[in-house]
Amino acid sequence: MTELKIAAEIVDGENEKRASAHHADYEALGTNLARRDIDIEAITAQVSKFFVAVPSWGVGTGGTRFARFPGKGEPRGIFDKLDDCAVINQLTAATPNVSLHIPWDSQDPKMLKAHADALGLGFDAMNSNTFSDAEGQQHSYKYGSLSHADAATRQQAVDHNIECIEIGNALGSKALTVWVGDGSNFPGQSNFTKSFERYLSAMAEIYKALPDDWRIFSEHKMYEPAFYSTVVQDWGTNYLIANTLGEKAFCLVDLGHHAPNTNIEMIVARLIQFGKLGGFHFNDSKYGDDDLDAGSIDPYRLFLVFNELVDADHRGVKDFHPAHMIDQSHNVTDPIESLISSANEIRRSYAQALLVDRTALDGFQQENDALMASDTLKRAYRTDVEPILAEARRRSSGALDPIATYRASGYRAKVAAERPESRSGSGGII
Amino acid sequence: MTELKIAAEIVDGENEKRASAHHADYEALGTNLARRDIDIEAITAQVSKFFVAVPSWGVGTGGTRFARFPGKGEPRGIFDKLDDCAVINQLTAATPNVSLHIPWDSQDPKMLKAHADALGLGFDAMNSNTFSDAEGQQHSYKYGSLSHADAATRQQAVDHNIECIEIGNALGSKALTVWVGDGSNFPGQSNFTKSFERYLSAMAEIYKALPDDWRIFSEHKMYEPAFYSTVVQDWGTNYLIANTLGEKAFCLVDLGHHAPNTNIEMIVARLIQFGKLGGFHFNDSKYGDDDLDAGSIDPYRLFLVFNELVDADHRGVKDFHPAHMIDQSHNVTDPIESLISSANEIRRSYAQALLVDRTALDGFQQENDALMASDTLKRAYRTDVEPILAEARRRSSGALDPIATYRASGYRAKVAAERPESRSGSGGII
Amino acid sequence: MTELKIAAEIVDGENEKRASAHHADYEALGTNLARRDIDIEAITAQVSKFFVAVPSWGVGTGGTRFARFPGKGEPRGIFDKLDDCAVINQLTAATPNVSLHIPWDSQDPKMLKAHADALGLGFDAMNSNTFSDAEGQQHSYKYGSLSHADAATRQQAVDHNIECIEIGNALGSKALTVWVGDGSNFPGQSNFTKSFERYLSAMAEIYKALPDDWRIFSEHKMYEPAFYSTVVQDWGTNYLIANTLGEKAFCLVDLGHHAPNTNIEMIVARLIQFGKLGGFHFNDSKYGDDDLDAGSIDPYRLFLVFNELVDADHRGVKDFHPAHMIDQSHNVTDPIESLISSANEIRRSYAQALLVDRTALDGFQQENDALMASDTLKRAYRTDVEPILAEARRRSSGALDPIATYRASGYRAKVAAERPESRSGSGGII
Amino acid sequence: MTELKIAAEIVDGENEKRASAHHADYEALGTNLARRDIDIEAITAQVSKFFVAVPSWGVGTGGTRFARFPGKGEPRGIFDKLDDCAVINQLTAATPNVSLHIPWDSQDPKMLKAHADALGLGFDAMNSNTFSDAEGQQHSYKYGSLSHADAATRQQAVDHNIECIEIGNALGSKALTVWVGDGSNFPGQSNFTKSFERYLSAMAEIYKALPDDWRIFSEHKMYEPAFYSTVVQDWGTNYLIANTLGEKAFCLVDLGHHAPNTNIEMIVARLIQFGKLGGFHFNDSKYGDDDLDAGSIDPYRLFLVFNELVDADHRGVKDFHPAHMIDQSHNVTDPIESLISSANEIRRSYAQALLVDRTALDGFQQENDALMASDTLKRAYRTDVEPILAEARRRSSGALDPIATYRASGYRAKVAAERPESRSGSGGII
């Protein structure tokens, strides 16, 4: 039996308070949708089966190069992190899997698995780290990792990635996400072509170590930590990687890793069309890789991404099962609350995308009726699907109002009492 | 014998005035370069053989959607345009080829060729136009051309491109540049995947009509005239096109067609590495597709692009012969002057890139000596190579100071007297 | 009695079809809002009194520098334009005023006023045009207008603006909007300081001619038609203008005139705080001054702008009555439909902003409860207020579904039969 | 007598090796400039008197939120930092002043002054730090400092700034630079107006404590560490601050703190025109606040900024003495080398700007001769002024080639032996 970090009675009690209003809203929405020939029950069922992985590093307070301001009850290590993840999943019923970061989360795989099992959690994609130097590491990644000019440094990075696969294999993970910060800060610092050749060659080594039922996700990012050039800078380069490596290689799209004004949903469509969309790191951003909460800045953009995913399903794209993961930095909120909220926002976009009348849309597109095509999307988008999301949670023993329930549970105060205070720190700047 | 639009005596006379200062500067630079183990004569020889095509549409005054303010002596048609192009080539000795735009430049190919021959000009890549409706055209391109939802409209666009190939074939051109404005202004207006499938299918038709010794260049652009999505929006999509079509298909890079902050020189490197760089539309920009004069806004960026081209030569990349073309809109200058100046700036970047000490650079890159690697580029870049450029022009009967010589020639006043005044106009806005 | 361009029976008939569903939705929403202590009737009443002006130039099909693709039944002049505007107002009950552009709309003021009166329309801010040359104009604006180096050209631009005030005065307008495209395409082309001094001096002349009860709005824009520098490039410069001119001078904010990533709602807040917000040109954009339909790209941003306006009202800001205007370019839709839709989207954002629980929000802000503060805005934003908007229209004799009603009316076909076909054109490019 | 961190003989020896080549280059340049009616000696004299302050924090290796990779011989504290700064000044003769950051550099002012005096260094603007929490600080800046909702936190921030003034006063500084990271990560998190009112009120307190002969510089930044809104987000807000505070308040412009595509030189011109340009934080950037070495990415932009400064001098702007400071983060280079190089690049831009023929430029601007105006700037810019810079250094006992001389000196190895190794670290992310 799953160990609950929040007593079931608390959840039930909070749900009870909101039951009647929720019931009324769900019914009203059902009536409205029925008029649009949509069966609310079908939507609720689909939403219930939609899951997104949470990142282990997301439950700790993030920071910038200027400072980190920790909150209360920061997790001391991966076991605490799993506990926090369990809270998120209990209340949202949307996040049964956790994505680990090695070596941050390095622990005996058996203990990890046992701890996760007890909490009803599984493991999503593994993440390697070659963008910072681990204590005692022989070769520094200051000037790169998989693309480093020095062969020994590259080998060390390859070995680390292979180790991540092995750990993941023991945990039941089925994918490796590779994000490298490799790049340069000055024109001339690195030769673009040679660097990329080295990167591809190192990735081919990792690819060889991939079990048959695994996938490898390469992740592009325009800039940061490198500020003039980045080896895997955009989806074009990312596609070349996946295409060069082989059929188990796919591209990961982080919503915050693009140039200003980029039409991200179009990139999603292209990668689907060419069979290389691996999955997502969901978050939101206004300026760069801001790692803000999903849907907090531009919720329509998130909807448009999901519109592509649902459209691909609708068109019957084969072998299409992108990985959904959150990747955010929570600098000013309780990370558990932000992850609860983000999981909800992601499901919201999914639910709204399910409401799009695709037959009508297709007709408007054929007739170049731009206004009605736009309106068809907007009509789905502006539907307040919160009752569906709440109902999906309720039916899976989650909370009608997960944030309020979390606050009512006193979980943060409890762990704050158990876990020592984390030190405030300045960031990388000094 | 080539017909000269500016009397040789005028050029000679202007050169004479500047001969002694030029001689001194060239000698001083030669001494300085010799100290850096660079033979100025070798550089001058290489620069002399570097050419860039001018666009026929560039010799007319451009405009914006708000207005067009014509200058004096605007060319009345392609024959006038060729005359103007001949002036540019006479003074710069850098622009022997002209790139035509159909149907704007549609004329009897024999007459075109005869006129060009007399002026000592040849023809570079042909450009089709499916971003505006020609008079009497059956199907409108309002909602797209090669990707249009309607098959007949697509066929019309395919036929037009094939006609461009035929005209070009008669003129001695060896390439077709395809830029389409196809896209959408509203989320939902078009289905990204279906549009791109239609585009690829139409391009395959055009590709089939391509003579064996021709190349086809597809050109990407982030936005404008479509303002939400564009079918060929970036180099990632452009690469997919060239890769799908076949070995005669290549990507064209216009320097102003990218997202803000994009590292363009890196895209150039990637396309070279994967054998798909077709060539360039040179210009400069600060905000979007501003089509400003090459090197006028960010000359170091232009140098960095040429650094990649020279580096590829240095590394002995096979079958590497990108097309060099200018694509600018001259709204506030005499277009002839802007094209003279731009051809010069492009050669300047090339000459500077030739000065880079690549052996030293390679060493610094191997040792991660970022500062000295950067300095190696900057050292070449800050060399004032104007004496080399001037000498290359002089040796090919061009002008030491082409702008001053052009002004002294009175060419603009002469054609202004012959050509009727062009009407001012508001742009597309009304 | 107001002349109706669409027969009342058509509107009534269309409304009748949707009456029962509308009634159910309005009631359900009322119940939901009542639970949140919001009186739906109060909101509906406020929305009913919210108006936005339509631009006379918006009812014609727009274009880009590449092409313009006209639609059917394009208005032949200002009288046709007023007819089209009347249709928009009849169906939306949200756009009783029209903003004119001189000299495009130059006609005998008495006839204009009589025509507008008959249609139940009034006149909003006047717009001058010094970004293109009118036929027969003595001095060209190729190199600027109010900031031109030549005094006579500046005087001509000043005189034109004063003429706009005079026309507006005769029409009952109370404001002049001044947008100039003045700027430069090359570093060095103009002296930033001298240009701005000349601009300020010319604006002071216009300001002097302003009637006591008028306001003057200066409008900033980052770029286009000038592509290196623009004299009134951002809100900082715009504030300096308004502050220098005097208390009748205010800043106009066009949502598409900012640098990428700009937080526009914050600029709105600053201008309110310093008493200089004059009003808006509403539209939406993804890349630059795309002039897309309001709320079509980033509806949450539009909501956040209205959140500032409602917050200012809530805080009791004195003398706060910003002008609301639409400024869009309709390239691929029926302009009447786009304007109907945009007026609706603008009211939608206003209605959503009215739903924000400002007492709760203030509390969360005081306690730095970022998550709940964000959620407070999102809760209001995700409310589907369409029933309120529809009810507000219905009560003012507008249409429950204005687009469907417009299509059912056959208005476009009717005017297409009366008005000659407009010629397709290439834009400013050639 | 000034204590030299590098033996004079080493500098002399290195200079000797390069003397003859330098002499030839200087002479050749002198001849070329003489032909342009420019006296090289006058330029060299002006360059010799141009200084830029180095930031104490700049001599340590920087980092990102992902990681910090320290170099060898990292300074242990402010005394080591001053030693490193002395090396920079000795070799460049361009950086006699150091800008301190409190509390990072907090030490007994008398000892600081004595140490600096011995090294021949002075103190430039003081910098306060309210963007990170100092050890033992009572109130956290997690949710802001000068604009914090809580009065006690604001007071603490005010007190800290006043303490910075007091320390600076003891050291001979004459200015305080205030940069705050205050802002929000979520729409709704803070009320823009109330936050800014609190900020202005807190700044007024600090302003009151300013000695008569001091200036206060407020510094704007678009984003980071706050990722949705920033209280002092752009020059518009910055101007409002300086204008509200009084005549000792000025705006500081950091070249990397702007929106993409911003025309920074124009902002510089505006602030000069309205008497509020306080000074600069020089650096370069490609994406955001990259803090790269000055002139390494877009050297022409740096030149254009200096073109405004020299133009202001040329126009005789009164009371114009902006502060010149470097603010960079050196992640992959030896910080001493980067600062040497940057000081040189800044002087290079200044020297090039001095070469602009301003009489000719003014004429071209009057005549709207955009091409020649642009060419006038480019002609100055493309002059290789390195011989002037080298000569200016040489005459002040600096190095002809400061980087080579620094490397030859063995300074880094020497301090690496004395100073303990700094720990690698991950950045703010965990």
CSV table of N, CA and C in Angstrom, one decimal, chain C residues 22 26 29 33 40 43-45 47-48 351 355 384-393:
chain,number,residue,atom,x,y,z
C,22,HIS,N,-27.7,31.0,-24.9
C,22,HIS,CA,-27.1,32.1,-24.3
C,22,HIS,C,-27.7,32.3,-22.9
C,26,TYR,N,-25.5,32.3,-19.6
C,26,TYR,CA,-25.4,33.6,-18.7
C,26,TYR,C,-25.8,33.2,-17.3
C,29,LEU,N,-23.1,31.2,-15.5
C,29,LEU,CA,-22.0,32.0,-15.2
C,29,LEU,C,-22.4,32.9,-14.0
C,33,LEU,N,-20.3,33.1,-10.6
C,33,LEU,CA,-19.8,34.4,-10.1
C,33,LEU,C,-20.4,34.8,-8.7
C,40,ILE,N,-23.0,39.5,-11.5
C,40,ILE,CA,-22.8,39.5,-12.9
C,40,ILE,C,-23.5,40.7,-13.6
C,43,ILE,N,-21.1,43.6,-13.6
C,43,ILE,CA,-20.1,43.5,-14.6
C,43,ILE,C,-20.6,43.7,-16.0
C,44,THR,N,-21.8,43.2,-16.3
C,44,THR,CA,-22.4,43.4,-17.6
C,44,THR,C,-22.6,44.9,-17.9
C,45,ALA,N,-23.0,45.6,-16.8
C,45,ALA,CA,-23.3,47.0,-17.0
C,45,ALA,C,-22.0,47.8,-17.3
C,47,VAL,N,-19.3,46.5,-18.7
C,47,VAL,CA,-18.8,46.2,-20.0
C,47,VAL,C,-19.6,46.9,-21.1
C,48,SER,N,-20.9,47.1,-20.8
C,48,SER,CA,-21.8,47.8,-21.8
C,48,SER,C,-21.3,49.2,-22.0
C,351,ALA,N,-13.5,42.7,-19.2
C,351,ALA,CA,-14.4,42.0,-18.3
C,351,ALA,C,-13.6,41.1,-17.4
C,355,LEU,N,-13.1,41.1,-13.0
C,355,LEU,CA,-13.4,39.9,-12.1
C,355,LEU,C,-12.3,39.7,-11.1
C,384,ASP,N,-14.7,32.1,-18.5
C,384,ASP,CA,-15.2,32.4,-19.8
C,384,ASP,C,-16.4,33.4,-19.7
C,385,VAL,N,-16.0,34.7,-20.1
C,385,VAL,CA,-16.9,35.8,-19.9
C,385,VAL,C,-17.8,36.0,-21.2
C,386,GLU,N,-17.7,35.2,-22.1
C,386,GLU,CA,-18.4,35.4,-23.4
C,386,GLU,C,-19.9,35.6,-23.1
C,387,PRO,N,-20.5,35.0,-22.2
C,387,PRO,CA,-22.0,35.3,-21.9
C,387,PRO,C,-22.2,36.7,-21.5
C,388,ILE,N,-21.3,37.3,-20.8
C,388,ILE,CA,-21.4,38.7,-20.4
C,388,ILE,C,-21.2,39.6,-21.6
C,389,LEU,N,-20.3,39.3,-22.4
C,389,LEU,CA,-20.1,40.1,-23.6
C,389,LEU,C,-21.3,40.0,-24.5
C,390,ALA,N,-21.8,38.8,-24.7
C,390,ALA,CA,-23.0,38.6,-25.5
C,390,ALA,C,-24.2,39.4,-25.0
C,391,GLU,N,-24.3,39.3,-23.7
C,391,GLU,CA,-25.5,40.0,-23.1
C,391,GLU,C,-25.4,41.5,-23.2
C,392,ALA,N,-24.2,42.0,-23.0
C,392,ALA,CA,-23.9,43.4,-23.2
C,392,ALA,C,-24.3,43.9,-24.6
C,393,ARG,N,-23.9,43.1,-25.6
C,393,ARG,CA,-24.3,43.4,-27.0
C,393,ARG,C,-25.8,43.3,-27.2
